[in-house]
Short mmCIF file of C-alpha atoms in Angstrom, two decimals:
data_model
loop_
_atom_site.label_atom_id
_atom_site.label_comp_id
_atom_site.label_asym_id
_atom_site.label_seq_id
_atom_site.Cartn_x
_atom_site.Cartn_y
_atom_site.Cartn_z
CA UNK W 17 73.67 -90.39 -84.82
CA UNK W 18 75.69 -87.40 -85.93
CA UNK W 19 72.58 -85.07 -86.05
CA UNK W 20 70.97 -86.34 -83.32
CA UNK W 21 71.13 -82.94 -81.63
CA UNK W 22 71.19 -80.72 -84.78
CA UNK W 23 71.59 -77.11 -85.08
CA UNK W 24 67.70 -76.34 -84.90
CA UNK W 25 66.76 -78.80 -82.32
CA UNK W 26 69.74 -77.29 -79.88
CA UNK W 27 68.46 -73.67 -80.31
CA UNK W 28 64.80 -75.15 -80.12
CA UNK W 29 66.27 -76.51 -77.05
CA UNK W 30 68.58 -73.29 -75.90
CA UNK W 31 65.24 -71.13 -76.11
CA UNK W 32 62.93 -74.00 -74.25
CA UNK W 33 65.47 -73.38 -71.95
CA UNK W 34 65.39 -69.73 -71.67
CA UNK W 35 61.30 -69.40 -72.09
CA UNK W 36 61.61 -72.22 -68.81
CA UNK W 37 63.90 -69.91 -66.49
CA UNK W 38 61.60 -66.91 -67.57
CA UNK W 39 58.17 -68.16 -66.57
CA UNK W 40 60.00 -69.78 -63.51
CA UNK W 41 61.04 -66.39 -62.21
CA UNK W 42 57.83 -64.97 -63.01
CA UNK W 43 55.75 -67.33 -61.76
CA UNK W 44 58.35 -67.92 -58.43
CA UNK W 45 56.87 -65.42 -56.07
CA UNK W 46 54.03 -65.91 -53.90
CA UNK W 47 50.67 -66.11 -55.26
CA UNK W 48 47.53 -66.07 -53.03
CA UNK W 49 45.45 -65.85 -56.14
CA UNK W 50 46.54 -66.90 -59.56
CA UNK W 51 45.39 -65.73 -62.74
CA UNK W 52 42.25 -66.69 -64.40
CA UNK W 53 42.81 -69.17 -66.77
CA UNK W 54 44.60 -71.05 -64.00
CA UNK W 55 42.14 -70.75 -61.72
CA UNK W 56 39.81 -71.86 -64.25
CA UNK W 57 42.02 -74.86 -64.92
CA UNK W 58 42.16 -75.80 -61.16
CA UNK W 59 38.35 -75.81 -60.56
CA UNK W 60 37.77 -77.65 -63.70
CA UNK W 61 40.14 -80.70 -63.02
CA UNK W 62 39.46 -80.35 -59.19
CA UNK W 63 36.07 -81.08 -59.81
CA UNK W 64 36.80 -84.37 -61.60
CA UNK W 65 39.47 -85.66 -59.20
CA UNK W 66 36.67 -84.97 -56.55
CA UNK W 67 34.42 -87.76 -58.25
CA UNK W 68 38.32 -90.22 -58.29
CA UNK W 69 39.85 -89.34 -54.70
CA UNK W 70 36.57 -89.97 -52.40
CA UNK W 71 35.80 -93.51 -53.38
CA UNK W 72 39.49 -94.66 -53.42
CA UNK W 73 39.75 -93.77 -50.30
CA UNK W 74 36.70 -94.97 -48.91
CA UNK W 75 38.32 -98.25 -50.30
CA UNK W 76 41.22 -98.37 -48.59
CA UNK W 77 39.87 -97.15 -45.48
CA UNK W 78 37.57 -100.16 -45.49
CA UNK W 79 40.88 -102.27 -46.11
CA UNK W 80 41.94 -100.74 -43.07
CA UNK W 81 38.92 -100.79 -40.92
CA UNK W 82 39.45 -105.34 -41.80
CA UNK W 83 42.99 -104.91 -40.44
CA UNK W 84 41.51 -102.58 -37.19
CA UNK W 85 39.56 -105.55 -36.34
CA UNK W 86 42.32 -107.66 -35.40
CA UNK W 87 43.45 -105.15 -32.39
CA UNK W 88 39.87 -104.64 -31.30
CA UNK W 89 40.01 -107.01 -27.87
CA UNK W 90 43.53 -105.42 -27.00
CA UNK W 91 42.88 -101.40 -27.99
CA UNK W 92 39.20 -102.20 -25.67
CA UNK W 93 40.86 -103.01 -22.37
CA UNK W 94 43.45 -99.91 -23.00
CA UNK W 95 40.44 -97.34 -23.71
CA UNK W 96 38.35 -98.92 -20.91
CA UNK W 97 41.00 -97.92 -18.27
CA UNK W 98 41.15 -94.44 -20.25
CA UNK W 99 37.75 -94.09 -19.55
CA UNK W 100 37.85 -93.78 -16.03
CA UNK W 101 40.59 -91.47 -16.30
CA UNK W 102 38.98 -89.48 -18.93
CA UNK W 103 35.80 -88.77 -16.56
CA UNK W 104 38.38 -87.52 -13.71
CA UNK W 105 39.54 -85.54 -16.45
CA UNK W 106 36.71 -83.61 -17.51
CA UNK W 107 35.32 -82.66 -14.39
CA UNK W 108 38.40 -81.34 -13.66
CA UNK W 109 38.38 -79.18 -17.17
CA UNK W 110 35.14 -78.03 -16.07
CA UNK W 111 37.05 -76.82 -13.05
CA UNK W 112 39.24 -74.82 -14.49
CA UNK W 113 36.98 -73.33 -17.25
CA UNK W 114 34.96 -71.94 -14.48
CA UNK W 115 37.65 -70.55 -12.89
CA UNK W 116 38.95 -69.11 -15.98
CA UNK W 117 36.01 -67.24 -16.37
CA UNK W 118 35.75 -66.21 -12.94
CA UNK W 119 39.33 -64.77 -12.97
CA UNK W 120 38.66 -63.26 -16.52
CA UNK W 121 35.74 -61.93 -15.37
CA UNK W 122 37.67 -60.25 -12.34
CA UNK W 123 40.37 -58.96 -14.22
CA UNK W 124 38.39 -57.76 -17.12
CA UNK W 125 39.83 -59.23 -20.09
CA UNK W 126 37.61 -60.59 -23.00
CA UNK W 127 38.67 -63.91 -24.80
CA UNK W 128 42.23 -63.76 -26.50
CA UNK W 129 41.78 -62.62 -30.13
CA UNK W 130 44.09 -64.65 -31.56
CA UNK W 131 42.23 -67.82 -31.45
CA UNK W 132 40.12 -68.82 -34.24
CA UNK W 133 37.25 -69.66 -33.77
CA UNK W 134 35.72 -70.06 -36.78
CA UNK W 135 36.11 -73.44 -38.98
CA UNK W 136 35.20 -74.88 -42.48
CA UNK W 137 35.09 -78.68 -43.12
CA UNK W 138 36.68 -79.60 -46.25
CA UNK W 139 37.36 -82.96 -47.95
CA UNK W 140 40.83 -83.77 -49.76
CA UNK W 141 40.86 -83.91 -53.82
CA UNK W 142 44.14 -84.64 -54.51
CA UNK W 143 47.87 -84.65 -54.11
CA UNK W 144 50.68 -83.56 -55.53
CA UNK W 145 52.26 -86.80 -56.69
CA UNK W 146 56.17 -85.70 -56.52
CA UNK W 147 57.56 -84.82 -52.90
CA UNK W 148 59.42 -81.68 -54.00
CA UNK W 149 55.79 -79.80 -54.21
CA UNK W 150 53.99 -80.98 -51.19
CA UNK W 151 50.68 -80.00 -52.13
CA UNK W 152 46.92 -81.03 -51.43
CA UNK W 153 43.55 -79.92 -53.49
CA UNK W 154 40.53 -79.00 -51.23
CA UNK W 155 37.10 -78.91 -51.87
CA UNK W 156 36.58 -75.33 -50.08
CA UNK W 157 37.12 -72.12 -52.22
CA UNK W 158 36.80 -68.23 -52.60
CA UNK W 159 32.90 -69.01 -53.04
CA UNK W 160 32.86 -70.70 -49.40
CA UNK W 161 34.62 -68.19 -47.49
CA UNK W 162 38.23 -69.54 -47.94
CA UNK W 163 41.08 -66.95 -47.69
CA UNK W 164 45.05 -67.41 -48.78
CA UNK W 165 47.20 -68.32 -45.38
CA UNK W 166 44.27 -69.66 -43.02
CA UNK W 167 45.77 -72.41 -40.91
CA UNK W 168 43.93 -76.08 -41.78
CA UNK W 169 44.26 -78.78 -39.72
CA UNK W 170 43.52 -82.43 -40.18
CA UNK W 171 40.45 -84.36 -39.07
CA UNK W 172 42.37 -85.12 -35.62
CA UNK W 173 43.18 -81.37 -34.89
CA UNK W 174 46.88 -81.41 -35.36
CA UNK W 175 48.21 -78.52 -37.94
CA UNK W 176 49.00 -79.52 -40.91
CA UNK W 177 49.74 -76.79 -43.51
CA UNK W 178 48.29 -73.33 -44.61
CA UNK W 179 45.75 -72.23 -47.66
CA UNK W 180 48.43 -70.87 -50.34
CA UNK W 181 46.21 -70.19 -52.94
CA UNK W 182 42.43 -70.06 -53.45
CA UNK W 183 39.99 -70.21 -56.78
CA UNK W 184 36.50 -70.35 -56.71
CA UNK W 185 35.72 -73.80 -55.66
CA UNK W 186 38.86 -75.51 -54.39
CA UNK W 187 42.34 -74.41 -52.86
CA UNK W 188 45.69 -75.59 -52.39
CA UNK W 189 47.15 -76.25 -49.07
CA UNK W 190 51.05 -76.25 -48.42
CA UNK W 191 51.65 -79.22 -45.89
CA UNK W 192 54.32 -78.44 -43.06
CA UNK W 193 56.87 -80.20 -44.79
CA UNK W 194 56.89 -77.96 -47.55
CA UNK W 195 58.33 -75.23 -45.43
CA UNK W 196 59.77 -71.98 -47.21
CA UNK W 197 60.47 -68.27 -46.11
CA UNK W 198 56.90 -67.33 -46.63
CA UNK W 199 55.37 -70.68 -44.37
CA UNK W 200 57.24 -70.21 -41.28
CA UNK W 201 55.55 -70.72 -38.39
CA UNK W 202 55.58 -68.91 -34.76
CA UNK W 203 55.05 -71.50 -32.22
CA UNK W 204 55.37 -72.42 -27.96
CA UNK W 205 56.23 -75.13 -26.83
CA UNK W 206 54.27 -75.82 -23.22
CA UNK W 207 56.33 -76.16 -20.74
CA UNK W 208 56.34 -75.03 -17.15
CA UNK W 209 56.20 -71.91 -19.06
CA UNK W 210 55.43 -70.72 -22.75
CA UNK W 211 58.45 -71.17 -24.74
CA UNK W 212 58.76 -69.50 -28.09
CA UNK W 213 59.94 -70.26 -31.63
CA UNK W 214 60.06 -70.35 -35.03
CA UNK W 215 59.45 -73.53 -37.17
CA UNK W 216 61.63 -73.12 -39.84
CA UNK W 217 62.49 -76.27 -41.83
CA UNK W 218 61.60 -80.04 -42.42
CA UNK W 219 64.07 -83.05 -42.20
CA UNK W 220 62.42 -85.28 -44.73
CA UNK W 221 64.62 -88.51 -43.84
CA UNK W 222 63.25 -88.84 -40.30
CA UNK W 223 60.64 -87.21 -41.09
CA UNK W 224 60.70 -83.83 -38.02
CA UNK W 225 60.12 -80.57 -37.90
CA UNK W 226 63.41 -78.49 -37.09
CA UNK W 227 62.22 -75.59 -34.65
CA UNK W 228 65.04 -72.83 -33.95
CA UNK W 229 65.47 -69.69 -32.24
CA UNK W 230 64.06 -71.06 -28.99
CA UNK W 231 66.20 -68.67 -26.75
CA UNK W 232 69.07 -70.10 -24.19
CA UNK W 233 68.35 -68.90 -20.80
CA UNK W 234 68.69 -71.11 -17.38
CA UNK W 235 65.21 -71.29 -16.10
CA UNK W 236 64.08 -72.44 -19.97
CA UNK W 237 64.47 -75.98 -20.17
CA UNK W 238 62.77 -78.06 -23.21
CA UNK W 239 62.22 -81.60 -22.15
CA UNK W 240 61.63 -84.02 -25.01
CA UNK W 241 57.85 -85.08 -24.69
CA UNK W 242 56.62 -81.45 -24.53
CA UNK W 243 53.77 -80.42 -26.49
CA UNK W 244 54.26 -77.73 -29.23
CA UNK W 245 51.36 -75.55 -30.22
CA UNK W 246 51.03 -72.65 -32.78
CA UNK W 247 51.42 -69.48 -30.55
CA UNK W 248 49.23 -67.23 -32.83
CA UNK W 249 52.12 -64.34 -33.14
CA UNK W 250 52.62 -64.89 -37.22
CA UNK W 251 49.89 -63.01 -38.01
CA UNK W 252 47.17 -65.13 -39.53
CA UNK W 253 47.54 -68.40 -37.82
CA UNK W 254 45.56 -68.88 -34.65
CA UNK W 255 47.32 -69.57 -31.77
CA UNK W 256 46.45 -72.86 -29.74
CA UNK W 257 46.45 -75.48 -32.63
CA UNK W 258 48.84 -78.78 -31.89
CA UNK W 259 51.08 -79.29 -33.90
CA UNK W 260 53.20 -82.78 -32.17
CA UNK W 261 55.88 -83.36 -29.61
CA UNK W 262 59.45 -82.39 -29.05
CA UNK W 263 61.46 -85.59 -29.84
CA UNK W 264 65.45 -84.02 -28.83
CA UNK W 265 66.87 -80.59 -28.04
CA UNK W 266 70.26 -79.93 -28.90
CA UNK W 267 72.38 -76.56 -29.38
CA UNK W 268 71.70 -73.75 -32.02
CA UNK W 269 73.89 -72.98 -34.98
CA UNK W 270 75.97 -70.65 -33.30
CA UNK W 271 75.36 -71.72 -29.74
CA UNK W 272 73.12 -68.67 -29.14
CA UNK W 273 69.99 -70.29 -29.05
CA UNK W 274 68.42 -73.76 -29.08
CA UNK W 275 67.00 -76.20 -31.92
CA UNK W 276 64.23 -78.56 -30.88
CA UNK W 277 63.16 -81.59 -33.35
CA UNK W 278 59.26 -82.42 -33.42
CA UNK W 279 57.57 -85.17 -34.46
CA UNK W 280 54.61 -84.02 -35.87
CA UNK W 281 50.82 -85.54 -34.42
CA UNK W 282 49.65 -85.11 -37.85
CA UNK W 283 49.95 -88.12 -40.54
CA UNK W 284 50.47 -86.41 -43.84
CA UNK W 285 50.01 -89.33 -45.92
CA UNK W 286 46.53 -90.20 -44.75
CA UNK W 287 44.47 -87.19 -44.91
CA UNK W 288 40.56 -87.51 -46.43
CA UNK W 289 39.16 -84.41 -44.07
CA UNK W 290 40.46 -81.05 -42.91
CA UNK W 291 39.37 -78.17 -41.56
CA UNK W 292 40.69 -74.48 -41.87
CA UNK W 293 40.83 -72.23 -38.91
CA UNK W 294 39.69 -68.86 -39.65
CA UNK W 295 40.98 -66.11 -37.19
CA UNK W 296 38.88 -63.13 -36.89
CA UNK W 297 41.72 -60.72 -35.89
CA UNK W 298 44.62 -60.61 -39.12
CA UNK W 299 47.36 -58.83 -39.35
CA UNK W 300 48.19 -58.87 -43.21
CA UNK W 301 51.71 -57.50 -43.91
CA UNK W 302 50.89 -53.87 -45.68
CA UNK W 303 51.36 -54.49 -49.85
CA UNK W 304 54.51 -53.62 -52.13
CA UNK W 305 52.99 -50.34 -53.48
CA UNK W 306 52.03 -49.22 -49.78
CA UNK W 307 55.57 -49.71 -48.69
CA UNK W 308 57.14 -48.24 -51.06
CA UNK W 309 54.93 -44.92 -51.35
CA UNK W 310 55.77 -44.86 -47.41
CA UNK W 311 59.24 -44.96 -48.04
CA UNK W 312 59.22 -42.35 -50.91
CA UNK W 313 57.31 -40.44 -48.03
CA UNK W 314 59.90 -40.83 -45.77
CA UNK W 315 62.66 -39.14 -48.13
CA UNK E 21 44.84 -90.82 -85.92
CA UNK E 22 42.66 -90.97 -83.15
CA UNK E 23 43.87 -87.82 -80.85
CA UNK E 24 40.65 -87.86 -79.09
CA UNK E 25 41.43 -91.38 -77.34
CA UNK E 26 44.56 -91.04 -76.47
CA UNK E 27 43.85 -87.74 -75.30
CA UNK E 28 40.68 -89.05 -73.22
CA UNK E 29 43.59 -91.87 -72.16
CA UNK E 30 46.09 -89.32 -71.25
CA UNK E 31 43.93 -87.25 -69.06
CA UNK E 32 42.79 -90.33 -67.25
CA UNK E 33 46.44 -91.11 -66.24
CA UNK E 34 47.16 -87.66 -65.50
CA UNK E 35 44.29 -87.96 -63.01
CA UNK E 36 45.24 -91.21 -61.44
CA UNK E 37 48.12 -89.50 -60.87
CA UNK E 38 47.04 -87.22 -58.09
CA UNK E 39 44.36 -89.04 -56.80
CA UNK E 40 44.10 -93.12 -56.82
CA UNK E 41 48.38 -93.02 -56.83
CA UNK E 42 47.71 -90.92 -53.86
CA UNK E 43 45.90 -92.89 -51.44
CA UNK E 44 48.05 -96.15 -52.13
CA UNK E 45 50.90 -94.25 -52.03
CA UNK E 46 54.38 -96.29 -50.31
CA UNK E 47 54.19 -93.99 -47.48
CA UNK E 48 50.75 -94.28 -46.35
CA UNK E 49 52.24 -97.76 -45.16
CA UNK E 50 55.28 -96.31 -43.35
CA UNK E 51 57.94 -97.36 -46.28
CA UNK E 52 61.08 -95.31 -46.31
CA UNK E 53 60.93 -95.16 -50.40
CA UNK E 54 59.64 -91.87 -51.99
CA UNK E 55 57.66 -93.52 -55.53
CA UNK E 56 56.05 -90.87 -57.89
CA UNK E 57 53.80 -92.28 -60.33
CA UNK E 58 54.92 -90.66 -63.68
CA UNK E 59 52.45 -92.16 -65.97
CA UNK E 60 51.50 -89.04 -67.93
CA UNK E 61 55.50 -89.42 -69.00
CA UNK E 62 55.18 -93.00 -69.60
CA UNK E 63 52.26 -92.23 -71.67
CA UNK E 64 54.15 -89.53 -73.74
CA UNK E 65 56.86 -92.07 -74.22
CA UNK E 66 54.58 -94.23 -76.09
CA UNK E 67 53.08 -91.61 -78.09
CA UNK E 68 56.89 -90.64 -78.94
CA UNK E 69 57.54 -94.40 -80.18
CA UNK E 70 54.32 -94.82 -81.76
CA UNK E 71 53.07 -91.68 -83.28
CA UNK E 72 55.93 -89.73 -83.70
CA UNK E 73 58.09 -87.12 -81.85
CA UNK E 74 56.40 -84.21 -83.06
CA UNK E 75 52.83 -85.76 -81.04
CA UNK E 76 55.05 -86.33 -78.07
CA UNK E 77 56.16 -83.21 -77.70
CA UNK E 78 53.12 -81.21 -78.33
CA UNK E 79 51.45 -84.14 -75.60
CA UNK E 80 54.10 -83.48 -73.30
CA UNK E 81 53.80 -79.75 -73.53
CA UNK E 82 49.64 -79.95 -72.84
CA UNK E 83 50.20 -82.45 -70.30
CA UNK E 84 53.39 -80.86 -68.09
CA UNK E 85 51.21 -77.00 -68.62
CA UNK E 86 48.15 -78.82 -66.52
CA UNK E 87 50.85 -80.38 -64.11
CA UNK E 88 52.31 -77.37 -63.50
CA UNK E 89 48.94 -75.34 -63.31
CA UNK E 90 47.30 -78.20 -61.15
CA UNK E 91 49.26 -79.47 -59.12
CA UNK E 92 52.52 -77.38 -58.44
CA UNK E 93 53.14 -73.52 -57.93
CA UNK E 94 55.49 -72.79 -60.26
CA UNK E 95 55.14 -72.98 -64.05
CA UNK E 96 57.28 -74.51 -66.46
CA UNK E 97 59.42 -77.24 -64.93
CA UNK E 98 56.98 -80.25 -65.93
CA UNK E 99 56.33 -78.11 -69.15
CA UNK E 100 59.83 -78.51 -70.33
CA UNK E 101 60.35 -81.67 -68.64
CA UNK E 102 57.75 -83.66 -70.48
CA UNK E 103 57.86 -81.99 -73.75
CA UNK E 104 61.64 -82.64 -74.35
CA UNK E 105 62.04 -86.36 -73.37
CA UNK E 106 58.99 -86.96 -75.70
CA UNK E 107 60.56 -85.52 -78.43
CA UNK E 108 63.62 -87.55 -77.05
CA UNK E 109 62.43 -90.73 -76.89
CA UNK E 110 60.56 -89.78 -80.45
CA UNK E 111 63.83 -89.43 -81.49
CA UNK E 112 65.34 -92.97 -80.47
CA UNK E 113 62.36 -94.49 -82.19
CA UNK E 114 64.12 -94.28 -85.49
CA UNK E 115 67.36 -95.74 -84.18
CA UNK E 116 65.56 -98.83 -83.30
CA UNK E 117 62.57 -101.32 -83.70
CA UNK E 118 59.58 -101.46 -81.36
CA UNK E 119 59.88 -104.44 -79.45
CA UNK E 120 58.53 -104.30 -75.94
CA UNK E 121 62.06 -104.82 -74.59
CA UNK E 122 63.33 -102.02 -75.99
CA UNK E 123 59.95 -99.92 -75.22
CA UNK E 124 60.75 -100.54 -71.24
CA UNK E 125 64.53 -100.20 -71.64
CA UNK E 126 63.48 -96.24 -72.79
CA UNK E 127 60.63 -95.49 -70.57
CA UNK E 128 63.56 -96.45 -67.89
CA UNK E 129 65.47 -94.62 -69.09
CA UNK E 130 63.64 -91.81 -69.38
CA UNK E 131 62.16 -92.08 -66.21
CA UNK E 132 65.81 -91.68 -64.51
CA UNK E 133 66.33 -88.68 -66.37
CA UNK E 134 63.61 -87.27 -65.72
CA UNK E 135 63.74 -87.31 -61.78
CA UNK E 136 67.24 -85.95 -62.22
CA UNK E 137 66.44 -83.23 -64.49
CA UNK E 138 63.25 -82.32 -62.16
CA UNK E 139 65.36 -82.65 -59.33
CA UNK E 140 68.48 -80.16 -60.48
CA UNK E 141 65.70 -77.17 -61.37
CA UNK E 142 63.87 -77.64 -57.98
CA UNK E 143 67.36 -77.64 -56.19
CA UNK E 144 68.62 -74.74 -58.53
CA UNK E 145 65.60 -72.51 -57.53
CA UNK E 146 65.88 -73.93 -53.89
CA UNK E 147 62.63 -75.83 -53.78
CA UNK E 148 64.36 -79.32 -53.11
CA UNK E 149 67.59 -80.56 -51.35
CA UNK E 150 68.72 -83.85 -51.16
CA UNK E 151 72.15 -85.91 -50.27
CA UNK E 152 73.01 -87.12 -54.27
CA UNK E 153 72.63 -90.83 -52.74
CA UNK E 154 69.71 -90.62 -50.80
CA UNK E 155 68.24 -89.05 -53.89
CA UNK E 156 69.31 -91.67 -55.86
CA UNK E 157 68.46 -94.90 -53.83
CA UNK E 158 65.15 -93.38 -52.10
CA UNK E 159 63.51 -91.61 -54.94
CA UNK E 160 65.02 -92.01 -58.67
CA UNK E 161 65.58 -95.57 -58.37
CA UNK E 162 62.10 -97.05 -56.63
CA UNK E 163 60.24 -94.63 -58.66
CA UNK E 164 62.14 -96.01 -62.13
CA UNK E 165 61.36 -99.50 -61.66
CA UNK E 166 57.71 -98.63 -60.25
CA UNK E 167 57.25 -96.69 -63.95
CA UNK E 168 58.58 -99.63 -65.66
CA UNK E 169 56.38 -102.12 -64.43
CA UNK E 170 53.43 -99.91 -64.88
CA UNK E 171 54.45 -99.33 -67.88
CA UNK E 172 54.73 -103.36 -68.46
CA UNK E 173 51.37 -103.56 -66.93
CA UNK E 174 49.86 -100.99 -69.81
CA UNK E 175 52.17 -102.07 -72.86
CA UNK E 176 49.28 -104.33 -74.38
CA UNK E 177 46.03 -102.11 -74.14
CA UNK E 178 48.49 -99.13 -75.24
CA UNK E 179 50.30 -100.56 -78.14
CA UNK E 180 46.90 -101.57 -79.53
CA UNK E 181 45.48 -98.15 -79.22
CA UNK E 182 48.64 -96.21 -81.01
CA UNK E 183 48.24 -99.56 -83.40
CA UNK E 184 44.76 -98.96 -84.33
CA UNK E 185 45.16 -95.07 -84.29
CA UNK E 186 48.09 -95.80 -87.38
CA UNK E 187 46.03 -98.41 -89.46
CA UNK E 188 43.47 -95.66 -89.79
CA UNK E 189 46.31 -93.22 -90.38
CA UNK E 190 47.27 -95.02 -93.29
CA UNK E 191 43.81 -95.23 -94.21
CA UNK E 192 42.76 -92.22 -93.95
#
């Protein structure tokens, strides 16, 4: 027991740990598009999780669909007296949309530019397995017209992350929950009027979204039950995507402004499909090198 | 020494991982407890009792590299991760006999320290926070005793493949 940590295997260790911090820090930053050999890595094992992920979770989703049948006779008589609401409903959408138009039309303005409008259909190919990374696999890449930051939603249409990185035939996706500087997100809340703020962090043990800076004036009142939306002001994300409810409203840090908790719509544990939103009109943030040319123009 | 099975038997539990572990995963169901299947570490333990600490840590090192590349952003924390508690459980194979007891009693073991360790670099480069009991009671200790019992439920099949792999060792 005496040399159980001897003098080579603690400098072995010393300089593990040193070589660890070093590639951490390097490899810290944000990367939209790694380097080859780990691209090459990604598409490679992607492609066989692909063949593991899909049947599984056929599987389980046919274990579901058994326990779905239980409910049937009950969830029947709730959607049959949807359905006469739901016809109400439409004609009056169809209302509106032509009076939208009509007004648009009138006033001159062309669709909003920050929508997207333009979607891909991918299927899930794995998961991170520890909750620190929060991480999925796609089966869209580079080759199918992904791009880093595009907004993807889940099969029901509620946000549920952003493309981080892309290789040729599959990308990641950061899931809301993994929320960092670089994945906050601009978004309104509907109310009698648009309410804005900034989605900034995650509470894991309730399992919310924290959403701050929502100013403090009188006539701006958040109401729990209020849908939240993505209001398209980030940059890349389209605006108009749901993203859940407000569950409480309570004071800011420093009492300036106000902090809303939502529960998201999305279920990030059972995801098979997504799709990612492309927005034709992005505003990417100008590069390092452009910056700091600018600023050596400046002087 | 038959690195091409075990390797073959490796990747296949590195893929599980991700994937099958995914879908049946404890929150899927709405349970509060955070399990992470770790059997690419429960498979380097073996390799560390069986075949030697070198093996384990040159398996660990392969093994936490693809984790890293595959399924996280940043590089290195699985790298180290893996690669030193193989060579640390390697190690404790000389201070004791394989029995299965004792083969569970260190893949617990090592388990535990490895959430913590993975943990305290996430929360050092600000990637993870935590309350120290919540951490402990939602995620080290379900996933621990999950890793045990799988590694219960694979003790046969894999003792007979390191078994086999050191008769033709000897042979060879």
């Amino acid at each position: 027991m005496t040399n159980f940590f001897g003098n080579k295997r603690l400098i072995a260790i010393l300089i593990g740990l040193i070589v660890l911090i070093a590639v951490m820090g390097a490899t810290l930053k944000e990367r939209p598009v790694p380097t080859w050999p780990e691209r090459f890595v990604k598409d490679s094992v992607s492609f066989v999780q692909g063949l593991l992920y899909k049947p599984t979770a056929m599987v389980s989703g046919f274990f579901d669909d058994i326990t779905h049948i239980y409910n049937v006779y009950e969830e029947n008589k709730a959607l049959k007296a949807q359905i006469d609401e739901h016809a109400k409903l439409e004609a009056e959408v169809n209302a509106l949309r032509i009076d939208n138009e009509k007004y648009r039309q009138m006033l001159n303005t062309k669709d909003s530019k920050l929508r997207g409008n333009e979607t891909y259909a991918a299927d899930v190919i794995a998961r991170t397995p520890d909750r620190w990374n929060n991480m999925l696999t796609i089966s869209k890449g580079k080759n199918d017209g992904i791009e880093p930051n595009m907004a993807v939603v889940s099969s029901q249409g509620a946000l549920i992350g952003r493309v981080q990185s892309v290789s040729a035939f599959s990308s990641q996706v950061e899931l809301l929950m993994d929320i960092e500087q670089a994945n906050h997100i601009s978004a309104l809340i509907q109310g009698t009027q648009n309410i804005y703020g900034v989605i900034e962090s995650y509470d894991l043990e309730k399992h919310e979204l924290i959403m701050r800076k929502i100013p403090k004036v009188k006539d701006v009142v958040v109401k729990p039950g209020q849908y939240v939306t993505t209001s398209g002001m980030g940059g890349v994300m389209p605006s108009g995507l749901i993203i859940g409810r407000v569950s409480s409203v309570g004071d800011g840090d420093y009492g300036l402004t106000q902090t809303a908790r939502i529960t998201p719509l999305a279920n990030f544990y059972q995801i098979e499909q997504v799709f990612v939103v492309k927005r034709n009109f992005v505003v990417q943030p100008p590069p390092q090198e452009q910056k700091q040319k600018a600023n050596k123009a400046k002087k | 020494m038959r690195i091409g099975a075990i390797s073959v038997c490796m990747f296949f539990l590195f893929l599980i991982e991700g994937t099958i572990a995914q879908v049946f995963a404890p929150e899927v169901w709405g349970l509060p407890w955070i399990i992470v299947p770790r059997f690419v570490l429960v498979g380097v333990v073996f390799i560390g009792l069986y075949a030697g600490r070198r093996k384990a840590l040159y398996f660990g090192l392969f093994f936490g590299l693809l984790y890293d590349v595959v399924y996280t952003e940043v590089i290195g924390v699985y790298a180290f991760a893996t690669a030193v508690l193989g060579y640390l459980a390697g190690l404790s194979s000389r201070y004791f006999h394989q029995s299965w007891f004792l083969v569970l009693v260190n893949v617990l073991l090592i388990v535990l320290i490895n959430e913590w360790l993975v943990y305290q670099v996430y929360h050092l480069f600000n990637r993870a926070s935590m309350g120290a009991l919540t951490l402990l009671l939602k995620e080290m200790v379900p996933t621990t005793v999950f890793n045990t019992l799988f590694a219960m439920l694979i003790f046969r099949p894999m003792s007979k493949l390191m078994n086999k792999s050191r008769i033709n060792q000897e042979i060879a």
